Coordinates of C-alpha atoms in Angstrom, one line a residue:
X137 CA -51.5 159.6 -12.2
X138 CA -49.7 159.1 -8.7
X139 CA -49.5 155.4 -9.6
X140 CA -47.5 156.0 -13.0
X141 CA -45.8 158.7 -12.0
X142 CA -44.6 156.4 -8.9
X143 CA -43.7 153.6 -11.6
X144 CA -41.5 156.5 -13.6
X145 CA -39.4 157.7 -11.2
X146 CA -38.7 153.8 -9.8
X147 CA -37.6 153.6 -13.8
X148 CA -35.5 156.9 -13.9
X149 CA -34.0 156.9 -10.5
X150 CA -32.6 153.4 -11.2
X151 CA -31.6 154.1 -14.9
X152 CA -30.1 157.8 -14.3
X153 CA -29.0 157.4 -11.0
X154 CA -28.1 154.1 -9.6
X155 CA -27.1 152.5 -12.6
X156 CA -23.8 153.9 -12.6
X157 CA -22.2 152.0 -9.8
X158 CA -22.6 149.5 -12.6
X159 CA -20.8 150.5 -14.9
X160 CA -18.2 152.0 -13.0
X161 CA -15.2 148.8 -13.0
X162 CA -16.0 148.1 -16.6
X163 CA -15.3 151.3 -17.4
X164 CA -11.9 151.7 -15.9
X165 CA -11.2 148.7 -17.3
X166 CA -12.4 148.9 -21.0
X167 CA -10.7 152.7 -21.2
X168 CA -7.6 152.8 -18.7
X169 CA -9.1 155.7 -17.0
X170 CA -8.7 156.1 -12.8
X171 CA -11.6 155.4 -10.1
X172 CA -10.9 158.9 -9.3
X173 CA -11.6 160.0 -13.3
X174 CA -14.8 157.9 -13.7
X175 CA -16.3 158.6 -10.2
X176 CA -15.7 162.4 -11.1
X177 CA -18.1 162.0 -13.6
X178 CA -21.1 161.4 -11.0
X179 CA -19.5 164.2 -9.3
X180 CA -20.0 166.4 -12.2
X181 CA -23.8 165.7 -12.8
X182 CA -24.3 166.0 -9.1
X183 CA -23.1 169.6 -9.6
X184 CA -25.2 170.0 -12.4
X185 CA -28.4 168.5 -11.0
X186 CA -28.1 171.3 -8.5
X187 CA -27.6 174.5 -10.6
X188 CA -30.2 173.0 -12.1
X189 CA -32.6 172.9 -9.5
X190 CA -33.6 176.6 -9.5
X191 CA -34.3 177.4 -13.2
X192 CA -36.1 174.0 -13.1
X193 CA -38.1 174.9 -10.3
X194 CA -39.1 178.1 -12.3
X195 CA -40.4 176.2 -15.2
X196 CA -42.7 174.2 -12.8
X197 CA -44.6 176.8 -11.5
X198 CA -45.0 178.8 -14.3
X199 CA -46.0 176.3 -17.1
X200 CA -46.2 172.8 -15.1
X201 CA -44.7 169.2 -14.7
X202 CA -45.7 167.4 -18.3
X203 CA -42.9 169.3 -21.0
X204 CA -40.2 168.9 -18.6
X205 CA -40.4 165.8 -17.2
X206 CA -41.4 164.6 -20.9
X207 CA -38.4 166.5 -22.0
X208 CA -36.1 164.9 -19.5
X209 CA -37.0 161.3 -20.2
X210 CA -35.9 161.8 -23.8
X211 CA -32.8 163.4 -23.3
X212 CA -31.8 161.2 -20.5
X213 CA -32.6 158.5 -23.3
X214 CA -30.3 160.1 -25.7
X215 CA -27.4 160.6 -23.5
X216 CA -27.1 157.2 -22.6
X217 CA -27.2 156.1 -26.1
X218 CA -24.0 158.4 -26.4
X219 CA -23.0 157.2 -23.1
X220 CA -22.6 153.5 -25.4
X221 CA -20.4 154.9 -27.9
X222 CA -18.4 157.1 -25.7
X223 CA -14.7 157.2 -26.8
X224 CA -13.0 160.0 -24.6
X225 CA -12.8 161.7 -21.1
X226 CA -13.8 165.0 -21.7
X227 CA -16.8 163.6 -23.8
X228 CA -17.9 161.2 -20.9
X229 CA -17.6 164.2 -18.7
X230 CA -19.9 166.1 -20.7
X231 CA -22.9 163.0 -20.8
X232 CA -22.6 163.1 -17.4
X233 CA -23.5 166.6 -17.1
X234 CA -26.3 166.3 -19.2
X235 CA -27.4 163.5 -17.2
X236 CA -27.4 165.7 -14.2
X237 CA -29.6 168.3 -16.0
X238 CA -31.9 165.2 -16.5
X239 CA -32.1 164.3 -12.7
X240 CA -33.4 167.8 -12.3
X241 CA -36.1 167.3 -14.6
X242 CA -37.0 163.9 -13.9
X243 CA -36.4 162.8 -10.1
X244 CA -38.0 163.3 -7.4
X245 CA -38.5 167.5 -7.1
X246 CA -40.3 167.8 -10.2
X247 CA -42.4 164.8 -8.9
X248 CA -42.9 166.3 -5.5
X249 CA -44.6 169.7 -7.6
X250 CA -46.9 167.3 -8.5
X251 CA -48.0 165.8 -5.1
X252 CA -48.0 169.1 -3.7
X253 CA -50.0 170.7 -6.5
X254 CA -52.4 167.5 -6.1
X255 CA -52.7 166.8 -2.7
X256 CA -54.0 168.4 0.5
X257 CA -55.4 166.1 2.5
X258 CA -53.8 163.1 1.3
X259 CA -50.5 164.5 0.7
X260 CA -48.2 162.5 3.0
X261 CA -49.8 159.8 2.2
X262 CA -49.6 160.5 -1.4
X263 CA -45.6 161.4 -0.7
X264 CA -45.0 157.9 0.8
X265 CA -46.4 156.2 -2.5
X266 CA -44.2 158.1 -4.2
X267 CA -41.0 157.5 -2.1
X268 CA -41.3 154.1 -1.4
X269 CA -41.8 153.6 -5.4
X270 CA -38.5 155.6 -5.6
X271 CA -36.8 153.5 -2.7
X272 CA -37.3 150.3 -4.9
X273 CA -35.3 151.5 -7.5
X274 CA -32.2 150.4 -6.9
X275 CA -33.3 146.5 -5.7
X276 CA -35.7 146.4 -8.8
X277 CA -33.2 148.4 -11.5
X278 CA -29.7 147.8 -10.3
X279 CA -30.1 143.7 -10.7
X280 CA -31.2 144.0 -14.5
X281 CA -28.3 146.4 -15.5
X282 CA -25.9 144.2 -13.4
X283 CA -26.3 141.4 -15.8
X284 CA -27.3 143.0 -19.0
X285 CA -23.5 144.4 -18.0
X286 CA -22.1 140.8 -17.7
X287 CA -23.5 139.3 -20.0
X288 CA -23.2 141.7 -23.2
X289 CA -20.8 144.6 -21.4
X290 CA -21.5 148.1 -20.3
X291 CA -22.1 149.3 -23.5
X292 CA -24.8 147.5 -24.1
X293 CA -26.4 147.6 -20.8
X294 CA -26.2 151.5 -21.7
X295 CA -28.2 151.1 -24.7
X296 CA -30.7 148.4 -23.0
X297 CA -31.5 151.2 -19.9
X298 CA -31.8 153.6 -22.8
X299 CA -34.4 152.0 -24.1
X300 CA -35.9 150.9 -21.1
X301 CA -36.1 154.3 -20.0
X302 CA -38.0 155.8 -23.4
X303 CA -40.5 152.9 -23.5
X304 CA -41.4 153.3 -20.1
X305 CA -40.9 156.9 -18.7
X306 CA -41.5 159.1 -22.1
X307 CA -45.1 157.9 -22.5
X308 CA -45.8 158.1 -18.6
X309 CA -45.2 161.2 -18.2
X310 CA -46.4 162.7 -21.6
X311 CA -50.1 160.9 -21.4
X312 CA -50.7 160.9 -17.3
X313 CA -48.9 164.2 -15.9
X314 CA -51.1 167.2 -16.3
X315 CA -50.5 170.9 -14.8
X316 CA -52.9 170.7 -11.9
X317 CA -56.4 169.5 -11.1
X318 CA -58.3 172.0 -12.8
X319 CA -57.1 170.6 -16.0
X320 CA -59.4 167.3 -15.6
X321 CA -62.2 169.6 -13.4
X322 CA -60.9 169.0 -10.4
X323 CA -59.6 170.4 -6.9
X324 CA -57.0 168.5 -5.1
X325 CA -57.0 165.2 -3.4
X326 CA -60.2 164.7 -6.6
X327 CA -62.7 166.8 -5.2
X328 CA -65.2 168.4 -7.8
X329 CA -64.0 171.5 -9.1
X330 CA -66.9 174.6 -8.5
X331 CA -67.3 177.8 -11.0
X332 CA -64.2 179.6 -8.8
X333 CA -62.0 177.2 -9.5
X334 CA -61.9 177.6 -13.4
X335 CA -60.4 180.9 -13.5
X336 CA -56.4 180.8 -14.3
X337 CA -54.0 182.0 -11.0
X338 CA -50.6 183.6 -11.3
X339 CA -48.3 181.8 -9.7
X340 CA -47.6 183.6 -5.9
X341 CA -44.0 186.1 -5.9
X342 CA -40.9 184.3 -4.7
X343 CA -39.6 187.7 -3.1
X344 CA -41.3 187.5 0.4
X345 CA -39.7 183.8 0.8
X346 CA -36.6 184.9 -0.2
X347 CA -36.9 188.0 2.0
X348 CA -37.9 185.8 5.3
X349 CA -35.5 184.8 7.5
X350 CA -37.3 181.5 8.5
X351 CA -36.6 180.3 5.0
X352 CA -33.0 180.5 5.5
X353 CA -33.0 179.2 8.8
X354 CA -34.8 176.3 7.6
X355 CA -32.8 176.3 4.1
X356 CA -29.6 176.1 6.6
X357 CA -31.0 173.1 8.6
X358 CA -31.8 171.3 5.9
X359 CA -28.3 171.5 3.9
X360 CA -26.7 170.5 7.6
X361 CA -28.5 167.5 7.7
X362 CA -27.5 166.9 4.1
X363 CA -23.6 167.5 5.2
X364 CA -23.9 165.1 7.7
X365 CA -26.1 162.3 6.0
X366 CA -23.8 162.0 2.8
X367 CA -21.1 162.4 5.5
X368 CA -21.4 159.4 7.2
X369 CA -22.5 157.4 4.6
X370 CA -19.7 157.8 2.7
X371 CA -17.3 157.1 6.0
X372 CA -19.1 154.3 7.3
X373 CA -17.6 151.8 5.2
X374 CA -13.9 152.9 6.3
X375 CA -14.7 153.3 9.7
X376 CA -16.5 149.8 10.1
X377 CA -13.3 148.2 8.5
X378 CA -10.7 150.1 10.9
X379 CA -12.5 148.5 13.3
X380 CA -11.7 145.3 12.3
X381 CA -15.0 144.3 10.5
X382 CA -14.8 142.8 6.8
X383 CA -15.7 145.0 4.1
X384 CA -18.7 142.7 3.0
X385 CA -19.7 143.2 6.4
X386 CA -19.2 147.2 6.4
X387 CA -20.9 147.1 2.7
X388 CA -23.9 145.2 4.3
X389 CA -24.2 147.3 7.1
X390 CA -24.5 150.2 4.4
X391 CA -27.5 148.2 2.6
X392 CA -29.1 147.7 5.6
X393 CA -29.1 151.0 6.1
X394 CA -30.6 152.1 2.3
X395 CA -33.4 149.6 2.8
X396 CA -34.4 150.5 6.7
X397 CA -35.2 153.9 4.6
X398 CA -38.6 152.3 3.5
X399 CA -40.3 151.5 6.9
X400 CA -39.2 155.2 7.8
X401 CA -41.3 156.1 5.0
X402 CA -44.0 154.4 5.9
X403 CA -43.4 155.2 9.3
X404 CA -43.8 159.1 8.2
X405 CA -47.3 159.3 7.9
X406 CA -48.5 159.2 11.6
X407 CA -45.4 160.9 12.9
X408 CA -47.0 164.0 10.8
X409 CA -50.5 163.2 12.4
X410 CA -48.5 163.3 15.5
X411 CA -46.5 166.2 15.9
X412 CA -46.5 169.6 13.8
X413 CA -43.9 169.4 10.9
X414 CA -41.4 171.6 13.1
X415 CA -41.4 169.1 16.1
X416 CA -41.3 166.2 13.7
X417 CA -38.5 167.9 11.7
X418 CA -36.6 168.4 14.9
X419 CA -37.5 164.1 16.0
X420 CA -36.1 163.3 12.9
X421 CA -33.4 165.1 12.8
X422 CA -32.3 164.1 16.6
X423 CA -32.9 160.6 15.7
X424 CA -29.8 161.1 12.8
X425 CA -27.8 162.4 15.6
X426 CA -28.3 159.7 17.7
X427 CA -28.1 157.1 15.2
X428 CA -24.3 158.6 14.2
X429 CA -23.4 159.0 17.6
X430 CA -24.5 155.1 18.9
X431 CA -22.4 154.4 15.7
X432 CA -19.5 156.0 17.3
X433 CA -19.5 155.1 21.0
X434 CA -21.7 151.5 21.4
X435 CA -19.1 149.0 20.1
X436 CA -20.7 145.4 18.5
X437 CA -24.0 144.6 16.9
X438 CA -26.0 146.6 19.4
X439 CA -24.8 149.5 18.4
X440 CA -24.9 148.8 14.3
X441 CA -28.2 147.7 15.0
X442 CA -29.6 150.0 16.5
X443 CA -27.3 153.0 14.0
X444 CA -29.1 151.0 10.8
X445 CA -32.9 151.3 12.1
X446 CA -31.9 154.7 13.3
X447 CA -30.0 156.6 10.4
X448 CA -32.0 154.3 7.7
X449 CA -35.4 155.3 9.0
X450 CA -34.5 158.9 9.7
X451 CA -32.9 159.2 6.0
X452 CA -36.3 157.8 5.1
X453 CA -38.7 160.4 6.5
X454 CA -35.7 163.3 5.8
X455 CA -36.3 163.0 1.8
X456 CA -40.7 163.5 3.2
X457 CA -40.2 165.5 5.4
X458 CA -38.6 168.4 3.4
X459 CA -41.1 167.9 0.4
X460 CA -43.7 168.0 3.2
X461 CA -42.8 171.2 4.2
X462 CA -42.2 173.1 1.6
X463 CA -46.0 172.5 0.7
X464 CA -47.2 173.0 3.9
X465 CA -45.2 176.5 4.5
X466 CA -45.2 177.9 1.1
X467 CA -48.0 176.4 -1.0
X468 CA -48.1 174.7 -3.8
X469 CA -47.9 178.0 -6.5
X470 CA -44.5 177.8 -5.0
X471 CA -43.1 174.6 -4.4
X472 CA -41.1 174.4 -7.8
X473 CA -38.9 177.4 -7.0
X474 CA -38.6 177.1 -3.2
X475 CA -37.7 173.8 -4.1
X476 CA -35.5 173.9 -6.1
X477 CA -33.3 176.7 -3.9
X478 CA -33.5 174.1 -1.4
X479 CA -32.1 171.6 -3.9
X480 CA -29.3 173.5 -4.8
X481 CA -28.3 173.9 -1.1
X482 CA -29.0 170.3 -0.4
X483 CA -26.9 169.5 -3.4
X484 CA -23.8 171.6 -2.2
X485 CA -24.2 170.0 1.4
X486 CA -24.3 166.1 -0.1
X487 CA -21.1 167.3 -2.1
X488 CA -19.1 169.6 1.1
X489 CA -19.9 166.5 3.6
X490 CA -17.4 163.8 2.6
X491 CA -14.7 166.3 1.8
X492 CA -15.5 168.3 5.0
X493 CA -15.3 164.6 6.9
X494 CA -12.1 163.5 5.1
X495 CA -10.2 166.7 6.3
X496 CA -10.8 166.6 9.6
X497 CA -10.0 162.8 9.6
X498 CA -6.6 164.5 7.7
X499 CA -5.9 167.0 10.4
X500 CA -5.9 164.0 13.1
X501 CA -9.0 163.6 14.2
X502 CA -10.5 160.4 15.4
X503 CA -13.7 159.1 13.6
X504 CA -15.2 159.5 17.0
X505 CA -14.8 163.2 17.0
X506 CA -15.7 163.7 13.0
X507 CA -19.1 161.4 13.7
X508 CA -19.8 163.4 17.4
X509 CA -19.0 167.0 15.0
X510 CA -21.6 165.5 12.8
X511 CA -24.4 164.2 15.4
X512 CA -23.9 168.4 16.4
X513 CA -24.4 169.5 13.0
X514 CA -27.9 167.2 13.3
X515 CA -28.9 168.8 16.8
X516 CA -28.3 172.1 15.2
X517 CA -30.2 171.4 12.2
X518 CA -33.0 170.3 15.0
X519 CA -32.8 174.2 17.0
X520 CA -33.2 175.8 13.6
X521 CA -36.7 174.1 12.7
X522 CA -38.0 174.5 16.1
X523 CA -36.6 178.3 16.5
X524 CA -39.1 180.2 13.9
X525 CA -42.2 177.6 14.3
X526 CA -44.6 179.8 15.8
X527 CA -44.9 181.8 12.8
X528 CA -47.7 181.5 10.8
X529 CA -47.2 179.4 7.3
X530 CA -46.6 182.1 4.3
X531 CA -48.9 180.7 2.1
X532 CA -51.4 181.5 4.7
X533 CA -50.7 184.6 5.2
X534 CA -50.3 186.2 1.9
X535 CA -54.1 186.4 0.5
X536 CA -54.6 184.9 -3.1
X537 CA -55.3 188.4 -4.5
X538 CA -52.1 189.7 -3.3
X539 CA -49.7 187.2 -4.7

């Protein structure tokens, strides 16, 4: 199951996601419409994907992965089949939309319910497959929609990753996913399942996480470190060409940075044997900081070197760590609604960062100053993790007959 669901979201987060740099210049060329009109788009189903998060998170716990992700696969199918016959704005606006409902049902939260619902023992380990699956998506999908696009136009390509993505991601997810491992007889990480184990559970109450203040505190670190992530990479690119470097240069730099992610990930795995998730949250989150900050004040290749093994690696364990977490903290009855709370904040910090960065660079200041402000927003992230740690996890301390 872990193996094809791995496969599916390579698929989807390539199709629904990274695809639409793509199609993005054929677009404005084929219609007349602005880079500021057809990048809005994306903007749109960003938005979406995150007021989605919450109710999606809801249908998780209550009635599983299998429907919704099955669901999903279709309708992201059928959207970008009306994505290749789009004719106007507002409509293209709309697909969008829907195709950020889909990255709700489809990506990686719904897929992290499913590790966390499967996994105990073997969950980081189980979160890396999962993630560096996910991290090839773009180097394995983004190639093959590049020249379907060239060679038969964007509409096409649409229709092609349409297809691609019903023929692969519908039937992994409707014949492999099941609700948890009682379903097949099991416990988690495949142990055998004993007579206790048969009897239905409702899923735990939401209210006592909502009601704790460590949740927010960790709810608030987390969307800082999405502020300033998004943040710089959005401003890299700019910055690196002010100073003087050529924008393939500032684009590779960028690339660098994306792949470094996957020996993070790999990385992840002992730093969680290592340290307690708090103090590894808190490393990885200081590592950010100091990645932005060489960025800023080590001029030459030292200094991108050392910000792409830094910032790539840290983004890297970032996407585990928070999946890890919420597991860990909250259990798995859980994990789709805490999750997806946390999603929607993470979603409005990945939108506020660039726009936050762009108006201080407005107002005058340097990039030094915007990337030190940011490298701060990291180091607070790090106090708020390590602050409420030595409370006990929720999920251990509300007993099963309580929740």
């Amino acid at each position: 199951m872990l193996v094809g669901l791995s496969l599916a979201e390579t698929i989807s987060w390539g199709v629904v996601y990274y695809s639409f740099s793509v199609f993005i210049r054929p677009i404005e060329a084929e219609t007349g419409w602005s880079r500021t009109q057809v990048t809005g788009a994306f903007s749109a189903a960003l938005l979406a994907s995150g007021l989605s998060a919450v109710p999606v998170g809801h249908w998780l716990d209550a009635r599983g992965p299998r429907g919704l992700m099955t669901a999903g696969a279709v309708a992201g199918s059928l959207l970008l089949l009306a994505l290749a016959g789009v004719e106007s704005l507002p409509a293209f606006y709309a697909i969008w939309a829907g195709l950020g409902v889909v990255m709700a049902m489809v990506l990686y939260e719904p897929a992290f319910a499913v590790v966390a619902t499967w996994f105990v023992r073997h969950r980081d380990r189980a979160l890396t497959v999962l993630t560096v699956g996910g991290g090839l998506a773009s180097t394995l999908v983004v190639p093959a929609a590049t020249w379907l696009q060239q060679r038969h136009g964007w509409r096409a390509a649409a229709t092609g990753l349409a297809v691609a993505l019903a023929v692969t991601t519908v039937p992994l997810h409707a014949l492999l996913l099941r609700r948890d491992p009682s379903a097949v007889g099991q416990r988690p990480d495949g142990d055998p399942a004993s007579t206790e184990d048969v009897a239905p559970v409702a899923p735990p109450r939401l209210g006592p996480v909502m009601a704790e203040g460590r949740f927010w505190g960790l709810t608030a670190a987390f969307t800082l470190a999405s502020v300033a992530a998004v943040a710089t990479s959005v401003h890299v690119i700019p910055y690196l060409t002010e100073r003087h470097y050529s924008p393939m240069a500032a684009g590779t730099v960028l690339g660098l940075v994306g792949f470094m992610q996957l020996p993070g990930r790999l990385v992840f795995g002992p730093l969680r044997r290592a340290l307690s998730w708090p103090w590894a949250a808190a490393a990885v989150f200081l590592l950010q900081g100091a990645a932005i900050a060489v960025l800023a004040l080590v001029p030459g290749r030292a200094g991108l070197g050392a910000f792409v093994c830094g910032f790539g690696m840290a983004n890297g364990m970032c996407t585990l760590l928070r999946a890890s977490m919420v597991a860990e903290l909250y259990g798995p009855g859980r994990y789709g609604r805490v999750g997806g709370v946390l999603a929607l904040f993470g979603t409005a910090g990945r939108a506020a960062g660039p726009v936050l960065a762009s108006l201080a660079l407005a107002a005058g200041a340097s990039y030094a100053a915007a990337f030190s402000a940011l490298g701060g927003l990291l180091v607070a992230a790090a106090l708020l993790v390590l602050l409420p740690w030595r409370l006990a996890p929720l999920a251990a301390e509300v007993a099963p007959s309580a929740t």
